[in-house]
Amino acid sequence: MTKHAIGVDIGGTKIAVGVVNEQGEIVAKTRRKTQPQEPASIDSAIADAVAELSQQYEFHAVGLAAAGFVSSDRAHVTFAPNIAWREYALADKVSALINRPDITVVVENDANAAGWAEFKYGAGRDATNMVMLTIGTGLGAALVVDGRLVRGQYGFGAELGHFRVVPGGHACGCGHRGCWEQYASGSALVREAHRAGVERPVRSAALLELAGGSATDISGPHVTKAAVAGDELGIELLAELGSWIGQGCASLAAILDPELFVVGGGVIAAGDLMIEPARASYSEYLPARGHRPIAPIVAADMANDAGIVGAAALAREATGE
């Protein structure tokens, strides 16, 4: 009998919910809109989607991938930057709405869920020690050491986006300055593109054209599209982003010595225009360069489905299935 589980990828304005089998395949999927400042709307949307999927599939585990700090009991979101979760008992609230004692609800950090999906079924399936970076608006991460997901003592481990790379650097949403995600994220890419559009309008002509003439409307996809078409500034901006990714990975290698770095998230659409500079920078800044193996930096396999698949797999494992 196939053992299905539900995975829920919770975003600020929508949730994606899927039924996942033991092979990591999504066999059914649905979506709901949510209000990030109304946590109760998220709870209701999840319960409604689960009820819809339960009409056709049997399952006993639901995994919730949440963008925030998740408690060690994997039941609460203690803080989230983009959703109004503060010491929020997400698992209990969703369980109460589902109202099925036979279903276990587990909360997992969204980057951990994506990383576990890549480790189990994707780019890291042949690895034992892996670092996963999810590069979107911010920089999320997951660590797998000796085949186990590292959550830390209190559940807040692997927040790699918030280790300091530039003391006194750009202000970060976490309240500090110079965090890695302020240099290695989609937001960092857009910030630098906006600056270029204002300070170097002639050189930014291709980006400004894509953005309808407004520097503040330049987006990450605009940068990627221009770079793919050969625009020098777009290529330069992606190379700078890749360089910051590689530098951070080199510092992580000094601590973790992983066998593989997997890079996912929205900016991975840039492909080698970002990955190759990351690899070059990693090799340049790697401690003991020339006297140690160089861990590959590769693109993630599972794209936007990673959160759903990983959350479902972790929930299934939590129930012992």
PDB file of C-alpha atoms in Angstrom:
ATOM      1  CA  MET A   1       0.000   0.000   0.000  1.00  0.00           C
ATOM      2  CA  THR A   2       1.352   3.421  -0.952  1.00  0.00           C
ATOM      3  CA  LYS A   3       1.941   5.630   2.076  1.00  0.00           C
ATOM      4  CA  HIS A   4       0.972   9.147   1.137  1.00  0.00           C
ATOM      5  CA  ALA A   5       1.654  12.287   3.159  1.00  0.00           C
ATOM      6  CA  ILE A   6       0.637  15.909   2.733  1.00  0.00           C
ATOM      7  CA  GLY A   7       3.197  18.667   2.268  1.00  0.00           C
ATOM      8  CA  VAL A   8       2.277  22.333   2.670  1.00  0.00           C
ATOM      9  CA  ASP A   9       4.556  25.128   1.453  1.00  0.00           C
ATOM     10  CA  ILE A  10       3.418  28.317   3.198  1.00  0.00           C
ATOM     11  CA  GLY A  11       4.176  31.615   1.516  1.00  0.00           C
ATOM     12  CA  GLY A  12       3.218  35.140   2.465  1.00  0.00           C
ATOM     13  CA  THR A  13       0.258  35.378   0.092  1.00  0.00           C
ATOM     14  CA  LYS A  14      -0.441  31.782  -0.923  1.00  0.00           C
ATOM     15  CA  ILE A  15       0.082  28.196   0.107  1.00  0.00           C
ATOM     16  CA  ALA A  16       0.808  25.208  -2.125  1.00  0.00           C
ATOM     17  CA  VAL A  17      -0.416  21.856  -0.852  1.00  0.00           C
ATOM     18  CA  GLY A  18       0.400  18.461  -2.317  1.00  0.00           C
ATOM     19  CA  VAL A  19      -0.080  14.742  -1.776  1.00  0.00           C
ATOM     20  CA  VAL A  20       3.339  13.077  -1.908  1.00  0.00           C
ATOM     21  CA  ASN A  21       4.127   9.376  -2.243  1.00  0.00           C
ATOM     22  CA  GLU A  22       7.120   7.501  -0.812  1.00  0.00           C
ATOM     23  CA  GLN A  23       9.135   8.121  -3.984  1.00  0.00           C
ATOM     24  CA  GLY A  24       8.905  11.894  -3.490  1.00  0.00           C
ATOM     25  CA  GLU A  25       6.396  12.345  -6.301  1.00  0.00           C
ATOM     26  CA  ILE A  26       3.523  14.807  -6.010  1.00  0.00           C
ATOM     27  CA  VAL A  27       0.398  12.960  -7.108  1.00  0.00           C
ATOM     28  CA  ALA A  28      -2.103  15.765  -6.445  1.00  0.00           C
ATOM     29  CA  LYS A  29      -1.794  19.479  -5.776  1.00  0.00           C
ATOM     30  CA  THR A  30      -3.915  22.465  -4.826  1.00  0.00           C
ATOM     31  CA  ARG A  31      -3.395  26.104  -3.825  1.00  0.00           C
ATOM     32  CA  ARG A  32      -5.011  28.666  -1.562  1.00  0.00           C
ATOM     33  CA  LYS A  33      -4.572  32.414  -1.100  1.00  0.00           C
ATOM     34  CA  THR A  34      -3.735  33.758   2.347  1.00  0.00           C
ATOM     35  CA  GLN A  35      -3.228  37.009   4.238  1.00  0.00           C
ATOM     36  CA  PRO A  36       0.231  37.213   5.866  1.00  0.00           C
ATOM     37  CA  GLN A  37      -1.021  39.528   8.613  1.00  0.00           C
ATOM     38  CA  GLU A  38      -3.897  37.179   9.464  1.00  0.00           C
ATOM     39  CA  PRO A  39      -2.433  33.866  10.682  1.00  0.00           C
ATOM     40  CA  ALA A  40      -5.899  32.438  11.227  1.00  0.00           C
ATOM     41  CA  SER A  41      -6.555  32.735   7.485  1.00  0.00           C
ATOM     42  CA  ILE A  42      -3.499  30.558   6.855  1.00  0.00           C
ATOM     43  CA  ASP A  43      -4.715  27.939   9.334  1.00  0.00           C
ATOM     44  CA  SER A  44      -8.133  27.845   7.671  1.00  0.00           C
ATOM     45  CA  ALA A  45      -6.689  27.661   4.176  1.00  0.00           C
ATOM     46  CA  ILE A  46      -4.456  24.724   5.114  1.00  0.00           C
ATOM     47  CA  ALA A  47      -7.322  22.836   6.733  1.00  0.00           C
ATOM     48  CA  ASP A  48      -9.560  23.477   3.734  1.00  0.00           C
ATOM     49  CA  ALA A  49      -6.927  22.210   1.289  1.00  0.00           C
ATOM     50  CA  VAL A  50      -6.292  19.110   3.411  1.00  0.00           C
ATOM     51  CA  ALA A  51     -10.030  18.394   3.495  1.00  0.00           C
ATOM     52  CA  GLU A  52     -10.174  18.676  -0.291  1.00  0.00           C
ATOM     53  CA  LEU A  53      -7.292  16.255  -0.833  1.00  0.00           C
ATOM     54  CA  SER A  54      -8.575  13.803   1.778  1.00  0.00           C
ATOM     55  CA  GLN A  55     -11.596  13.110  -0.430  1.00  0.00           C
ATOM     56  CA  GLN A  56      -9.378  11.121  -2.805  1.00  0.00           C
ATOM     57  CA  TYR A  57      -6.282  10.145  -0.808  1.00  0.00           C
ATOM     58  CA  GLU A  58      -5.590   8.478   2.514  1.00  0.00           C
ATOM     59  CA  PHE A  59      -2.784   9.891   4.647  1.00  0.00           C
ATOM     60  CA  HIS A  60      -1.844  10.226   8.320  1.00  0.00           C
ATOM     61  CA  ALA A  61       0.869  12.906   8.244  1.00  0.00           C
ATOM     62  CA  VAL A  62       0.834  16.593   7.283  1.00  0.00           C
ATOM     63  CA  GLY A  63       4.051  18.598   7.099  1.00  0.00           C
ATOM     64  CA  LEU A  64       3.934  22.401   7.202  1.00  0.00           C
ATOM     65  CA  ALA A  65       6.938  24.179   5.674  1.00  0.00           C
ATOM     66  CA  ALA A  66       7.079  27.594   7.349  1.00  0.00           C
ATOM     67  CA  ALA A  67       9.380  30.524   6.581  1.00  0.00           C
ATOM     68  CA  GLY A  68      10.438  31.291  10.132  1.00  0.00           C
ATOM     69  CA  PHE A  69      12.083  30.056  13.304  1.00  0.00           C
ATOM     70  CA  VAL A  70      10.548  26.720  14.270  1.00  0.00           C
ATOM     71  CA  SER A  71      10.693  25.381  17.829  1.00  0.00           C
ATOM     72  CA  SER A  72      12.562  22.187  18.630  1.00  0.00           C
ATOM     73  CA  ASP A  73       9.272  20.341  19.229  1.00  0.00           C
ATOM     74  CA  ARG A  74       8.356  21.196  15.606  1.00  0.00           C
ATOM     75  CA  ALA A  75       4.974  22.522  16.699  1.00  0.00           C
ATOM     76  CA  HIS A  76       5.444  26.297  17.020  1.00  0.00           C
ATOM     77  CA  VAL A  77       6.713  29.126  14.848  1.00  0.00           C
ATOM     78  CA  THR A  78       8.421  31.427  17.328  1.00  0.00           C
ATOM     79  CA  PHE A  79       9.114  34.228  14.840  1.00  0.00           C
ATOM     80  CA  ALA A  80       8.642  34.867  11.120  1.00  0.00           C
ATOM     81  CA  PRO A  81       9.845  37.946   9.225  1.00  0.00           C
ATOM     82  CA  ASN A  82       7.058  38.049   6.622  1.00  0.00           C
ATOM     83  CA  ILE A  83       4.069  36.464   8.385  1.00  0.00           C
ATOM     84  CA  ALA A  84       2.533  37.593  11.708  1.00  0.00           C
ATOM     85  CA  TRP A  85       3.650  34.489  13.608  1.00  0.00           C
ATOM     86  CA  ARG A  86       4.977  35.208  17.099  1.00  0.00           C
ATOM     87  CA  GLU A  87       5.184  32.217  19.467  1.00  0.00           C
ATOM     88  CA  TYR A  88       2.455  30.718  17.287  1.00  0.00           C
ATOM     89  CA  ALA A  89       1.166  27.197  17.944  1.00  0.00           C
ATOM     90  CA  LEU A  90       0.758  26.422  14.256  1.00  0.00           C
ATOM     91  CA  ALA A  91       0.567  22.622  14.505  1.00  0.00           C
ATOM     92  CA  ASP A  92      -2.105  22.667  17.229  1.00  0.00           C
ATOM     93  CA  LYS A  93      -4.225  25.266  15.474  1.00  0.00           C
ATOM     94  CA  VAL A  94      -4.177  23.413  12.152  1.00  0.00           C
ATOM     95  CA  SER A  95      -4.811  20.065  13.870  1.00  0.00           C
ATOM     96  CA  ALA A  96      -7.850  21.494  15.618  1.00  0.00           C
ATOM     97  CA  LEU A  97      -9.310  22.659  12.310  1.00  0.00           C
ATOM     98  CA  ILE A  98      -8.568  19.372  10.530  1.00  0.00           C
ATOM     99  CA  ASN A  99     -10.212  17.611  13.472  1.00  0.00           C
ATOM    100  CA  ARG A 100      -8.862  14.145  12.720  1.00  0.00           C
ATOM    101  CA  PRO A 101      -6.995  12.488  15.595  1.00  0.00           C
ATOM    102  CA  ASP A 102      -5.406  10.001  13.174  1.00  0.00           C
ATOM    103  CA  ILE A 103      -3.495  12.781  11.344  1.00  0.00           C
ATOM    104  CA  THR A 104      -0.186  14.055  12.775  1.00  0.00           C
ATOM    105  CA  VAL A 105       0.764  17.640  11.936  1.00  0.00           C
ATOM    106  CA  VAL A 106       4.441  18.626  11.994  1.00  0.00           C
ATOM    107  CA  VAL A 107       5.977  22.086  11.406  1.00  0.00           C
ATOM    108  CA  GLU A 108       9.334  22.426   9.658  1.00  0.00           C
ATOM    109  CA  ASN A 109      11.428  25.384   8.566  1.00  0.00           C
ATOM    110  CA  ASP A 110      10.843  25.853   4.840  1.00  0.00           C
ATOM    111  CA  ALA A 111      14.532  25.754   3.895  1.00  0.00           C
ATOM    112  CA  ASN A 112      14.982  22.564   5.930  1.00  0.00           C
ATOM    113  CA  ALA A 113      12.066  21.041   4.049  1.00  0.00           C
ATOM    114  CA  ALA A 114      13.504  22.014   0.671  1.00  0.00           C
ATOM    115  CA  GLY A 115      16.926  20.754   1.659  1.00  0.00           C
ATOM    116  CA  TRP A 116      15.571  17.418   2.819  1.00  0.00           C
ATOM    117  CA  ALA A 117      13.721  16.990  -0.479  1.00  0.00           C
ATOM    118  CA  GLU A 118      16.940  17.591  -2.426  1.00  0.00           C
ATOM    119  CA  PHE A 119      18.856  15.237  -0.135  1.00  0.00           C
ATOM    120  CA  LYS A 120      16.307  12.429  -0.375  1.00  0.00           C
ATOM    121  CA  TYR A 121      15.162  12.728  -3.971  1.00  0.00           C
ATOM    122  CA  GLY A 122      17.068  15.465  -5.791  1.00  0.00           C
ATOM    123  CA  ALA A 123      20.544  16.838  -6.413  1.00  0.00           C
ATOM    124  CA  GLY A 124      21.889  15.585  -3.071  1.00  0.00           C
ATOM    125  CA  ARG A 125      20.537  12.043  -3.162  1.00  0.00           C
ATOM    126  CA  ASP A 126      24.034  10.531  -3.459  1.00  0.00           C
ATOM    127  CA  ALA A 127      25.548  12.732  -0.733  1.00  0.00           C
ATOM    128  CA  THR A 128      26.047  12.185   2.985  1.00  0.00           C
ATOM    129  CA  ASN A 129      27.070  15.722   3.993  1.00  0.00           C
ATOM    130  CA  MET A 130      25.307  18.537   2.152  1.00  0.00           C
ATOM    131  CA  VAL A 131      24.594  22.250   2.394  1.00  0.00           C
ATOM    132  CA  MET A 132      21.435  23.514   0.722  1.00  0.00           C
ATOM    133  CA  LEU A 133      21.005  27.229  -0.003  1.00  0.00           C
ATOM    134  CA  THR A 134      17.604  28.588  -1.000  1.00  0.00           C
ATOM    135  CA  ILE A 135      18.200  31.965  -2.609  1.00  0.00           C
ATOM    136  CA  GLY A 136      15.059  34.010  -3.064  1.00  0.00           C
ATOM    137  CA  THR A 137      13.946  37.191  -1.340  1.00  0.00           C
ATOM    138  CA  GLY A 138      16.242  36.124   1.494  1.00  0.00           C
ATOM    139  CA  LEU A 139      18.788  33.357   1.967  1.00  0.00           C
ATOM    140  CA  GLY A 140      17.598  30.173   3.636  1.00  0.00           C
ATOM    141  CA  ALA A 141      19.654  27.079   4.247  1.00  0.00           C
ATOM    142  CA  ALA A 142      19.604  23.472   5.354  1.00  0.00           C
ATOM    143  CA  LEU A 143      22.444  21.329   6.663  1.00  0.00           C
ATOM    144  CA  VAL A 144      22.641  17.569   6.354  1.00  0.00           C
ATOM    145  CA  VAL A 145      25.493  15.995   8.330  1.00  0.00           C
ATOM    146  CA  ASP A 146      26.089  12.237   8.265  1.00  0.00           C
ATOM    147  CA  GLY A 147      22.701  11.802   6.623  1.00  0.00           C
ATOM    148  CA  ARG A 148      20.791  13.726   9.285  1.00  0.00           C
ATOM    149  CA  LEU A 149      19.112  17.114   9.136  1.00  0.00           C
ATOM    150  CA  VAL A 150      20.753  19.546  11.570  1.00  0.00           C
ATOM    151  CA  ARG A 151      18.214  21.643  13.491  1.00  0.00           C
ATOM    152  CA  GLY A 152      20.356  22.682  16.476  1.00  0.00           C
ATOM    153  CA  GLN A 153      19.590  22.453  20.171  1.00  0.00           C
ATOM    154  CA  TYR A 154      16.593  24.775  20.066  1.00  0.00           C
ATOM    155  CA  GLY A 155      15.408  24.218  16.504  1.00  0.00           C
ATOM    156  CA  PHE A 156      16.957  27.406  15.090  1.00  0.00           C
ATOM    157  CA  GLY A 157      20.028  25.927  13.432  1.00  0.00           C
ATOM    158  CA  ALA A 158      21.203  26.495   9.856  1.00  0.00           C
ATOM    159  CA  GLU A 159      20.087  30.149   9.633  1.00  0.00           C
ATOM    160  CA  LEU A 160      23.121  30.705   7.442  1.00  0.00           C
ATOM    161  CA  GLY A 161      21.682  33.810   5.833  1.00  0.00           C
ATOM    162  CA  HIS A 162      22.324  35.612   9.102  1.00  0.00           C
ATOM    163  CA  PHE A 163      25.963  34.934   9.675  1.00  0.00           C
ATOM    164  CA  ARG A 164      28.012  38.119   9.374  1.00  0.00           C
ATOM    165  CA  VAL A 165      30.072  38.611   6.227  1.00  0.00           C
ATOM    166  CA  VAL A 166      30.490  42.405   6.252  1.00  0.00           C
ATOM    167  CA  PRO A 167      30.723  43.981   9.729  1.00  0.00           C
ATOM    168  CA  GLY A 168      28.694  47.194   9.693  1.00  0.00           C
ATOM    169  CA  GLY A 169      27.335  46.375   6.238  1.00  0.00           C
ATOM    170  CA  HIS A 170      23.812  46.609   4.851  1.00  0.00           C
ATOM    171  CA  ALA A 171      20.986  46.558   7.401  1.00  0.00           C
ATOM    172  CA  CYS A 172      19.170  43.226   7.636  1.00  0.00           C
ATOM    173  CA  GLY A 173      15.587  42.415   8.583  1.00  0.00           C
ATOM    174  CA  CYS A 174      16.893  40.400  11.528  1.00  0.00           C
ATOM    175  CA  GLY A 175      17.972  43.660  13.209  1.00  0.00           C
ATOM    176  CA  HIS A 176      21.709  43.435  12.509  1.00  0.00           C
ATOM    177  CA  ARG A 177      24.023  44.570   9.708  1.00  0.00           C
ATOM    178  CA  GLY A 178      26.188  42.771   7.191  1.00  0.00           C
ATOM    179  CA  CYS A 179      24.359  39.428   7.105  1.00  0.00           C
ATOM    180  CA  TRP A 180      25.142  37.104   4.207  1.00  0.00           C
ATOM    181  CA  GLU A 181      21.624  37.355   2.779  1.00  0.00           C
ATOM    182  CA  GLN A 182      22.129  41.094   2.286  1.00  0.00           C
ATOM    183  CA  TYR A 183      24.724  40.202  -0.362  1.00  0.00           C
ATOM    184  CA  ALA A 184      23.675  36.750  -1.586  1.00  0.00           C
ATOM    185  CA  SER A 185      19.926  36.911  -2.254  1.00  0.00           C
ATOM    186  CA  GLY A 186      17.377  38.020  -4.800  1.00  0.00           C
ATOM    187  CA  SER A 187      16.810  41.161  -2.736  1.00  0.00           C
ATOM    188  CA  ALA A 188      20.518  41.988  -2.920  1.00  0.00           C
ATOM    189  CA  LEU A 189      20.476  41.499  -6.685  1.00  0.00           C
ATOM    190  CA  VAL A 190      17.481  43.812  -7.061  1.00  0.00           C
ATOM    191  CA  ARG A 191      18.990  46.432  -4.735  1.00  0.00           C
ATOM    192  CA  GLU A 192      22.145  46.621  -6.836  1.00  0.00           C
ATOM    193  CA  ALA A 193      20.114  46.698 -10.066  1.00  0.00           C
ATOM    194  CA  HIS A 194      18.046  49.623  -8.739  1.00  0.00           C
ATOM    195  CA  ARG A 195      21.224  51.461  -7.794  1.00  0.00           C
ATOM    196  CA  ALA A 196      22.699  50.898 -11.240  1.00  0.00           C
ATOM    197  CA  GLY A 197      19.504  52.094 -12.890  1.00  0.00           C
ATOM    198  CA  VAL A 198      19.744  55.399 -11.030  1.00  0.00           C
ATOM    199  CA  GLU A 199      23.516  55.937 -11.080  1.00  0.00           C
ATOM    200  CA  ARG A 200      24.328  54.424 -14.503  1.00  0.00           C
ATOM    201  CA  PRO A 201      21.228  54.868 -16.677  1.00  0.00           C
ATOM    202  CA  VAL A 202      23.067  54.548 -19.981  1.00  0.00           C
ATOM    203  CA  ARG A 203      24.692  51.265 -19.012  1.00  0.00           C
ATOM    204  CA  SER A 204      21.356  50.127 -17.537  1.00  0.00           C
ATOM    205  CA  ALA A 205      19.424  50.770 -20.756  1.00  0.00           C
ATOM    206  CA  ALA A 206      18.429  47.129 -21.298  1.00  0.00           C
ATOM    207  CA  LEU A 207      17.211  46.723 -17.710  1.00  0.00           C
ATOM    208  CA  LEU A 208      15.322  50.010 -17.790  1.00  0.00           C
ATOM    209  CA  GLU A 209      13.617  49.034 -21.034  1.00  0.00           C
ATOM    210  CA  LEU A 210      12.441  45.752 -19.501  1.00  0.00           C
ATOM    211  CA  ALA A 211      11.174  47.655 -16.437  1.00  0.00           C
ATOM    212  CA  GLY A 212       9.223  50.222 -18.436  1.00  0.00           C
ATOM    213  CA  GLY A 213      11.742  52.972 -17.837  1.00  0.00           C
ATOM    214  CA  SER A 214      11.646  52.951 -14.030  1.00  0.00           C
ATOM    215  CA  ALA A 215      14.785  51.979 -12.099  1.00  0.00           C
ATOM    216  CA  THR A 216      12.720  51.068  -9.035  1.00  0.00           C
ATOM    217  CA  ASP A 217      10.691  48.604 -11.111  1.00  0.00           C
ATOM    218  CA  ILE A 218      13.696  46.510 -12.166  1.00  0.00           C
ATOM    219  CA  SER A 219      13.213  42.955 -10.903  1.00  0.00           C
ATOM    220  CA  GLY A 220      15.386  39.890 -10.560  1.00  0.00           C
ATOM    221  CA  PRO A 221      13.803  38.222 -13.605  1.00  0.00           C
ATOM    222  CA  HIS A 222      14.570  41.389 -15.597  1.00  0.00           C
ATOM    223  CA  VAL A 223      18.257  41.058 -14.680  1.00  0.00           C
ATOM    224  CA  THR A 224      18.281  37.395 -15.672  1.00  0.00           C
ATOM    225  CA  LYS A 225      16.470  38.043 -18.952  1.00  0.00           C
ATOM    226  CA  ALA A 226      18.875  40.830 -19.890  1.00  0.00           C
ATOM    227  CA  ALA A 227      21.912  38.757 -18.956  1.00  0.00           C
ATOM    228  CA  VAL A 228      20.758  35.752 -20.972  1.00  0.00           C
ATOM    229  CA  ALA A 229      20.380  38.105 -23.943  1.00  0.00           C
ATOM    230  CA  GLY A 230      23.993  39.213 -23.495  1.00  0.00           C
ATOM    231  CA  ASP A 231      23.573  42.471 -21.583  1.00  0.00           C
ATOM    232  CA  GLU A 232      26.897  43.287 -19.894  1.00  0.00           C
ATOM    233  CA  LEU A 233      25.401  44.888 -16.793  1.00  0.00           C
ATOM    234  CA  GLY A 234      23.006  41.994 -16.227  1.00  0.00           C
ATOM    235  CA  ILE A 235      25.901  39.540 -16.526  1.00  0.00           C
ATOM    236  CA  GLU A 236      27.958  41.663 -14.122  1.00  0.00           C
ATOM    237  CA  LEU A 237      25.186  41.815 -11.522  1.00  0.00           C
ATOM    238  CA  LEU A 238      24.656  38.040 -11.588  1.00  0.00           C
ATOM    239  CA  ALA A 239      28.401  37.469 -11.374  1.00  0.00           C
ATOM    240  CA  GLU A 240      28.571  39.695  -8.294  1.00  0.00           C
ATOM    241  CA  LEU A 241      25.756  37.723  -6.691  1.00  0.00           C
ATOM    242  CA  GLY A 242      27.508  34.464  -7.547  1.00  0.00           C
ATOM    243  CA  SER A 243      30.748  35.766  -6.089  1.00  0.00           C
ATOM    244  CA  TRP A 244      29.106  36.470  -2.745  1.00  0.00           C
ATOM    245  CA  ILE A 245      27.554  32.995  -2.748  1.00  0.00           C
ATOM    246  CA  GLY A 246      30.947  31.426  -3.409  1.00  0.00           C
ATOM    247  CA  GLN A 247      32.710  33.450  -0.726  1.00  0.00           C
ATOM    248  CA  GLY A 248      30.157  32.390   1.871  1.00  0.00           C
ATOM    249  CA  CYS A 249      30.408  28.763   0.817  1.00  0.00           C
ATOM    250  CA  ALA A 250      34.181  28.922   1.254  1.00  0.00           C
ATOM    251  CA  SER A 251      33.731  30.115   4.841  1.00  0.00           C
ATOM    252  CA  LEU A 252      31.215  27.333   5.468  1.00  0.00           C
ATOM    253  CA  ALA A 253      33.671  24.787   4.102  1.00  0.00           C
ATOM    254  CA  ALA A 254      36.124  25.805   6.816  1.00  0.00           C
ATOM    255  CA  ILE A 255      33.495  24.880   9.416  1.00  0.00           C
ATOM    256  CA  LEU A 256      31.537  22.015   7.894  1.00  0.00           C
ATOM    257  CA  ASP A 257      33.684  20.482   5.145  1.00  0.00           C
ATOM    258  CA  PRO A 258      30.617  19.330   3.147  1.00  0.00           C
ATOM    259  CA  GLU A 259      30.841  17.147   0.066  1.00  0.00           C
ATOM    260  CA  LEU A 260      28.222  19.131  -1.848  1.00  0.00           C
ATOM    261  CA  PHE A 261      26.551  22.546  -2.024  1.00  0.00           C
ATOM    262  CA  VAL A 262      23.086  22.624  -3.614  1.00  0.00           C
ATOM    263  CA  VAL A 263      21.718  26.018  -4.663  1.00  0.00           C
ATOM    264  CA  GLY A 264      18.002  26.529  -5.209  1.00  0.00           C
ATOM    265  CA  GLY A 265      15.454  29.326  -5.120  1.00  0.00           C
ATOM    266  CA  GLY A 266      14.226  31.809  -7.689  1.00  0.00           C
ATOM    267  CA  VAL A 267      17.598  33.150  -8.800  1.00  0.00           C
ATOM    268  CA  ILE A 268      18.699  29.697  -9.965  1.00  0.00           C
ATOM    269  CA  ALA A 269      16.890  30.565 -13.206  1.00  0.00           C
ATOM    270  CA  ALA A 270      20.096  32.431 -14.135  1.00  0.00           C
ATOM    271  CA  GLY A 271      21.886  29.077 -14.426  1.00  0.00           C
ATOM    272  CA  ASP A 272      25.608  29.181 -15.182  1.00  0.00           C
ATOM    273  CA  LEU A 273      25.585  32.979 -15.280  1.00  0.00           C
ATOM    274  CA  MET A 274      25.364  32.796 -11.502  1.00  0.00           C
ATOM    275  CA  ILE A 275      26.661  29.285 -10.717  1.00  0.00           C
ATOM    276  CA  GLU A 276      29.978  29.602 -12.544  1.00  0.00           C
ATOM    277  CA  PRO A 277      31.000  32.819 -10.717  1.00  0.00           C
ATOM    278  CA  ALA A 278      29.977  31.131  -7.463  1.00  0.00           C
ATOM    279  CA  ARG A 279      32.227  28.167  -8.221  1.00  0.00           C
ATOM    280  CA  ALA A 280      35.143  30.432  -9.158  1.00  0.00           C
ATOM    281  CA  SER A 281      34.767  32.527  -6.016  1.00  0.00           C
ATOM    282  CA  TYR A 282      34.440  29.448  -3.822  1.00  0.00           C
ATOM    283  CA  SER A 283      37.651  28.011  -5.233  1.00  0.00           C
ATOM    284  CA  GLU A 284      39.468  31.345  -4.801  1.00  0.00           C
ATOM    285  CA  TYR A 285      38.514  31.832  -1.141  1.00  0.00           C
ATOM    286  CA  LEU A 286      38.582  28.177  -0.016  1.00  0.00           C
ATOM    287  CA  PRO A 287      40.965  27.711   2.938  1.00  0.00           C
ATOM    288  CA  ALA A 288      43.911  25.409   2.146  1.00  0.00           C
ATOM    289  CA  ARG A 289      43.117  25.723  -1.552  1.00  0.00           C
ATOM    290  CA  GLY A 290      45.101  23.230  -3.561  1.00  0.00           C
ATOM    291  CA  HIS A 291      45.434  20.859  -0.609  1.00  0.00           C
ATOM    292  CA  ARG A 292      41.843  19.677  -0.222  1.00  0.00           C
ATOM    293  CA  PRO A 293      38.961  18.485  -2.393  1.00  0.00           C
ATOM    294  CA  ILE A 294      36.709  21.179  -3.831  1.00  0.00           C
ATOM    295  CA  ALA A 295      33.065  20.412  -3.073  1.00  0.00           C
ATOM    296  CA  PRO A 296      30.838  20.874  -6.144  1.00  0.00           C
ATOM    297  CA  ILE A 297      28.286  23.684  -6.229  1.00  0.00           C
ATOM    298  CA  VAL A 298      25.265  22.451  -8.199  1.00  0.00           C
ATOM    299  CA  ALA A 299      21.775  23.657  -9.021  1.00  0.00           C
ATOM    300  CA  ALA A 300      18.810  22.138  -7.203  1.00  0.00           C
ATOM    301  CA  ASP A 301      16.672  19.608  -9.072  1.00  0.00           C
ATOM    302  CA  MET A 302      13.221  20.055  -7.561  1.00  0.00           C
ATOM    303  CA  ALA A 303      12.460  23.751  -8.170  1.00  0.00           C
ATOM    304  CA  ASN A 304       9.263  24.997  -6.528  1.00  0.00           C
ATOM    305  CA  ASP A 305       8.129  21.518  -5.449  1.00  0.00           C
ATOM    306  CA  ALA A 306      10.947  21.024  -2.943  1.00  0.00           C
ATOM    307  CA  GLY A 307       9.107  22.542   0.022  1.00  0.00           C
ATOM    308  CA  ILE A 308       6.034  20.368  -0.477  1.00  0.00           C
ATOM    309  CA  VAL A 309       8.015  17.181  -1.009  1.00  0.00           C
ATOM    310  CA  GLY A 310      10.384  17.767   1.903  1.00  0.00           C
ATOM    311  CA  ALA A 311       7.640  18.750   4.349  1.00  0.00           C
ATOM    312  CA  ALA A 312       5.674  15.624   3.468  1.00  0.00           C
ATOM    313  CA  ALA A 313       8.711  13.358   3.808  1.00  0.00           C
ATOM    314  CA  LEU A 314       9.679  14.805   7.190  1.00  0.00           C
ATOM    315  CA  ALA A 315       6.107  14.504   8.482  1.00  0.00           C
ATOM    316  CA  ARG A 316       5.940  10.882   7.325  1.00  0.00           C
ATOM    317  CA  GLU A 317       9.224  10.121   9.059  1.00  0.00           C
ATOM    318  CA  ALA A 318       7.989  11.798  12.254  1.00  0.00           C
ATOM    319  CA  THR A 319       5.114   9.334  12.410  1.00  0.00           C
ATOM    320  CA  GLY A 320       7.448   6.386  11.889  1.00  0.00           C
ATOM    321  CA  GLU A 321       5.901   5.425   8.558  1.00  0.00           C
TER     322      GLU A 321
END
